[in-house]
Amino acid sequence: MIICPVCEHQQAQGTECENCGKKLFTTAPVAVAVARLPDLEQTQLAGGRAPVQTAAIPDLELTARQAVREVAVQPVPELDTGRSAAAGNVVVAPIQDMDTGRALSDGMKTAAPTGPVVCRYCRNVQDIGAVCDRCGMRLPKARLTQPEAAATRPAQAGERTACPKCHTPGYAGRACVTCSILIPAAE
């Protein structure tokens, strides 16, 4: 059995995982010497594709179908057809404050987010691709935009903050546990 290193799916054969699509590393097939048996009869016929004479069976109707006979429909009185009794007169009042229209367009369209993508499984950051280069899992379709220059104060040493490279939570003044980059701290 082959076990996928990413999702631990077990399968009998294949070069990629049937569950997550990760390429599996398998060993090359071993070359085995095959000796032909001397008394083995070959299955190839002499003469190739020679025409064979056949005769049709006289009583066999090849394409004829019997007509479907008419069947009378019989109602079943105890069968529940799923219908309920009539609801009667129900007062329907519109909601006064409900807006059924769309907002007016200002002519500006929201731009698709750009920038690196962070894998939600292994926190690997990469710029391009739909599959993570580290773990092989599919990356999210929406790319995270880079945050603008932070107007907030920098984190003090020992304060919990996000890594500037991979956005993994960590402590300012220490190395990130994911990418080993020093998380900056305020002086």
GROMACS .gro file of C-alpha atoms in nm:
model
  187
    1MET     CA    1   0.000   0.000   0.000
    2ILE     CA    2   0.112   0.352  -0.079
    3ILE     CA    3   0.039   0.616   0.187
    4CYS     CA    4   0.021   0.982   0.086
    5PRO     CA    5   0.260   1.195   0.299
    6VAL     CA    6   0.018   1.492   0.292
    7CYS     CA    7  -0.333   1.356   0.358
    8GLU     CA    8  -0.237   0.999   0.467
    9HIS     CA    9  -0.471   0.844   0.210
   10GLN     CA   10  -0.392   0.478   0.141
   11GLN     CA   11  -0.404   0.342  -0.213
   12ALA     CA   12  -0.274   0.032  -0.386
   13GLN     CA   13  -0.104   0.192  -0.685
   14GLY     CA   14  -0.048   0.515  -0.877
   15THR     CA   15   0.201   0.798  -0.906
   16GLU     CA   16  -0.022   1.062  -0.746
   17CYS     CA   17  -0.263   1.061  -0.453
   18GLU     CA   18  -0.623   0.982  -0.547
   19ASN     CA   19  -0.748   1.209  -0.268
   20CYS     CA   20  -0.537   1.529  -0.280
   21GLY     CA   21  -0.338   1.495  -0.605
   22LYS     CA   22   0.009   1.505  -0.444
   23LYS     CA   23   0.279   1.348  -0.661
   24LEU     CA   24   0.396   1.034  -0.486
   25PHE     CA   25   0.758   0.931  -0.500
   26THR     CA   26   0.780   0.566  -0.591
   27THR     CA   27   1.082   0.356  -0.668
   28ALA     CA   28   1.160   0.270  -1.027
   29PRO     CA   29   1.030  -0.069  -1.143
   30VAL     CA   30   1.277  -0.351  -1.106
   31ALA     CA   31   1.382  -0.515  -1.433
   32VAL     CA   32   1.306  -0.886  -1.423
   33ALA     CA   33   1.450  -1.127  -1.677
   34VAL     CA   34   1.168  -1.310  -1.858
   35ALA     CA   35   1.248  -1.649  -2.009
   36ARG     CA   36   1.012  -1.778  -2.278
   37LEU     CA   37   0.876  -2.126  -2.211
   38PRO     CA   38   0.972  -2.365  -2.492
   39ASP     CA   39   0.635  -2.551  -2.502
   40LEU     CA   40   0.415  -2.240  -2.482
   41GLU     CA   41   0.172  -2.209  -2.770
   42GLN     CA   42   0.165  -1.865  -2.930
   43THR     CA   43  -0.175  -1.696  -2.948
   44GLN     CA   44  -0.120  -1.522  -3.279
   45LEU     CA   45  -0.308  -1.686  -3.569
   46ALA     CA   46  -0.138  -1.741  -3.900
   47GLY     CA   47  -0.284  -1.537  -4.183
   48GLY     CA   48  -0.384  -1.233  -3.978
   49ARG     CA   49  -0.741  -1.106  -4.015
   50ALA     CA   50  -0.888  -1.360  -4.255
   51PRO     CA   51  -1.263  -1.328  -4.330
   52VAL     CA   52  -1.481  -1.583  -4.153
   53GLN     CA   53  -1.793  -1.723  -4.320
   54THR     CA   54  -2.100  -1.692  -4.101
   55ALA     CA   55  -2.467  -1.777  -4.156
   56ALA     CA   56  -2.756  -1.587  -3.999
   57ILE     CA   57  -2.997  -1.776  -3.774
   58PRO     CA   58  -3.329  -1.792  -3.963
   59ASP     CA   59  -3.563  -1.749  -3.661
   60LEU     CA   60  -3.371  -1.457  -3.507
   61GLU     CA   61  -3.525  -1.111  -3.541
   62LEU     CA   62  -3.240  -0.865  -3.509
   63THR     CA   63  -3.410  -0.527  -3.489
   64ALA     CA   64  -3.777  -0.599  -3.425
   65ARG     CA   65  -3.922  -0.476  -3.096
   66GLN     CA   66  -4.257  -0.572  -2.959
   67ALA     CA   67  -4.502  -0.285  -2.921
   68VAL     CA   68  -4.586  -0.175  -2.571
   69ARG     CA   69  -4.948  -0.250  -2.501
   70GLU     CA   70  -5.176   0.009  -2.351
   71VAL     CA   71  -5.217  -0.018  -1.975
   72ALA     CA   72  -5.512   0.138  -1.796
   73VAL     CA   73  -5.416   0.377  -1.515
   74GLN     CA   74  -5.571   0.275  -1.185
   75PRO     CA   75  -5.599   0.537  -0.910
   76VAL     CA   76  -5.493   0.436  -0.560
   77PRO     CA   77  -5.718   0.617  -0.307
   78GLU     CA   78  -5.494   0.566   0.000
   79LEU     CA   79  -5.182   0.702  -0.177
   80ASP     CA   80  -5.060   1.032  -0.030
   81THR     CA   81  -4.960   1.252  -0.322
   82GLY     CA   82  -4.790   1.507  -0.100
   83ARG     CA   83  -5.051   1.775  -0.140
   84SER     CA   84  -5.202   1.940   0.163
   85ALA     CA   85  -5.543   2.095   0.202
   86ALA     CA   86  -5.602   2.440   0.059
   87ALA     CA   87  -5.440   2.714   0.267
   88GLY     CA   88  -5.737   2.946   0.240
   89ASN     CA   89  -5.712   3.322   0.226
   90VAL     CA   90  -5.375   3.435   0.364
   91VAL     CA   91  -5.312   3.804   0.413
   92VAL     CA   92  -4.990   3.905   0.239
   93ALA     CA   93  -4.851   4.241   0.339
   94PRO     CA   94  -4.533   4.386   0.186
   95ILE     CA   95  -4.246   4.483   0.416
   96GLN     CA   96  -4.229   4.861   0.420
   97ASP     CA   97  -3.853   4.911   0.473
   98MET     CA   98  -3.732   4.636   0.237
   99ASP     CA   99  -3.510   4.760  -0.047
  100THR     CA  100  -3.558   4.542  -0.354
  101GLY     CA  101  -3.327   4.738  -0.585
  102ARG     CA  102  -2.954   4.747  -0.634
  103ALA     CA  103  -2.721   5.023  -0.525
  104LEU     CA  104  -2.631   5.271  -0.794
  105SER     CA  105  -2.298   5.202  -0.961
  106ASP     CA  106  -2.023   5.453  -0.901
  107GLY     CA  107  -1.836   5.330  -1.211
  108MET     CA  108  -1.548   5.186  -1.007
  109LYS     CA  109  -1.493   4.810  -0.999
  110THR     CA  110  -1.322   4.630  -0.718
  111ALA     CA  111  -0.983   4.509  -0.833
  112ALA     CA  112  -0.895   4.145  -0.783
  113PRO     CA  113  -0.651   4.102  -0.496
  114THR     CA  114  -0.290   4.052  -0.593
  115GLY     CA  115   0.022   3.949  -0.412
  116PRO     CA  116   0.158   3.635  -0.257
  117VAL     CA  117  -0.062   3.348  -0.137
  118VAL     CA  118  -0.022   3.180   0.202
  119CYS     CA  119  -0.092   2.806   0.211
  120ARG     CA  120  -0.349   2.733   0.481
  121TYR     CA  121  -0.189   2.395   0.559
  122CYS     CA  122   0.184   2.459   0.587
  123ARG     CA  123   0.188   2.845   0.585
  124ASN     CA  124   0.425   2.851   0.285
  125VAL     CA  125   0.421   3.187   0.104
  126GLN     CA  126   0.453   3.185  -0.276
  127ASP     CA  127   0.386   3.433  -0.554
  128ILE     CA  128   0.254   3.212  -0.834
  129GLY     CA  129   0.080   2.879  -0.882
  130ALA     CA  130  -0.240   2.708  -0.781
  131VAL     CA  131  -0.070   2.430  -0.580
  132CYS     CA  132   0.163   2.479  -0.284
  133ASP     CA  133   0.528   2.412  -0.367
  134ARG     CA  134   0.599   2.275  -0.018
  135CYS     CA  135   0.304   2.047   0.068
  136GLY     CA  136   0.119   2.006  -0.265
  137MET     CA  137  -0.221   2.119  -0.140
  138ARG     CA  138  -0.439   2.354  -0.348
  139LEU     CA  139  -0.390   2.722  -0.266
  140PRO     CA  140  -0.682   2.959  -0.205
  141LYS     CA  141  -0.806   3.140  -0.516
  142ALA     CA  142  -0.818   3.483  -0.353
  143ARG     CA  143  -0.474   3.630  -0.308
  144LEU     CA  144  -0.400   3.829   0.004
  145THR     CA  145  -0.321   4.192  -0.056
  146GLN     CA  146  -0.012   4.327   0.111
  147PRO     CA  147  -0.111   4.548   0.402
  148GLU     CA  148  -0.038   4.916   0.356
  149ALA     CA  149   0.225   5.076   0.571
  150ALA     CA  150   0.092   5.023   0.919
  151ALA     CA  151  -0.019   5.341   1.089
  152THR     CA  152  -0.025   5.161   1.423
  153ARG     CA  153   0.265   5.153   1.661
  154PRO     CA  154   0.526   4.874   1.620
  155ALA     CA  155   0.497   4.583   1.861
  156GLN     CA  156   0.703   4.591   2.178
  157ALA     CA  157   0.953   4.311   2.250
  158GLY     CA  158   0.766   4.001   2.369
  159GLU     CA  159   0.429   4.130   2.243
  160ARG     CA  160   0.227   3.897   2.021
  161THR     CA  161   0.217   4.008   1.655
  162ALA     CA  162   0.223   3.867   1.302
  163CYS     CA  163   0.539   3.780   1.110
  164PRO     CA  164   0.596   4.039   0.833
  165LYS     CA  165   0.688   3.767   0.581
  166CYS     CA  166   0.445   3.477   0.635
  167HIS     CA  167   0.191   3.639   0.872
  168THR     CA  168   0.221   3.356   1.125
  169PRO     CA  169   0.143   3.474   1.480
  170GLY     CA  170   0.458   3.512   1.687
  171TYR     CA  171   0.634   3.735   1.940
  172ALA     CA  172   0.816   4.057   1.850
  173GLY     CA  173   1.193   4.035   1.898
  174ARG     CA  174   1.198   3.656   1.840
  175ALA     CA  175   1.240   3.440   1.530
  176CYS     CA  176   0.924   3.331   1.347
  177VAL     CA  177   0.844   2.963   1.414
  178THR     CA  178   0.749   2.908   1.048
  179CYS     CA  179   1.000   3.100   0.834
  180SER     CA  180   1.274   3.178   1.094
  181ILE     CA  181   1.273   3.552   1.011
  182LEU     CA  182   1.332   3.784   1.308
  183ILE     CA  183   1.003   3.960   1.391
  184PRO     CA  184   1.095   4.326   1.444
  185ALA     CA  185   1.024   4.492   1.777
  186ALA     CA  186   0.999   4.860   1.873
  187GLU     CA  187   1.322   5.009   2.005
   0.00000   0.00000   0.00000
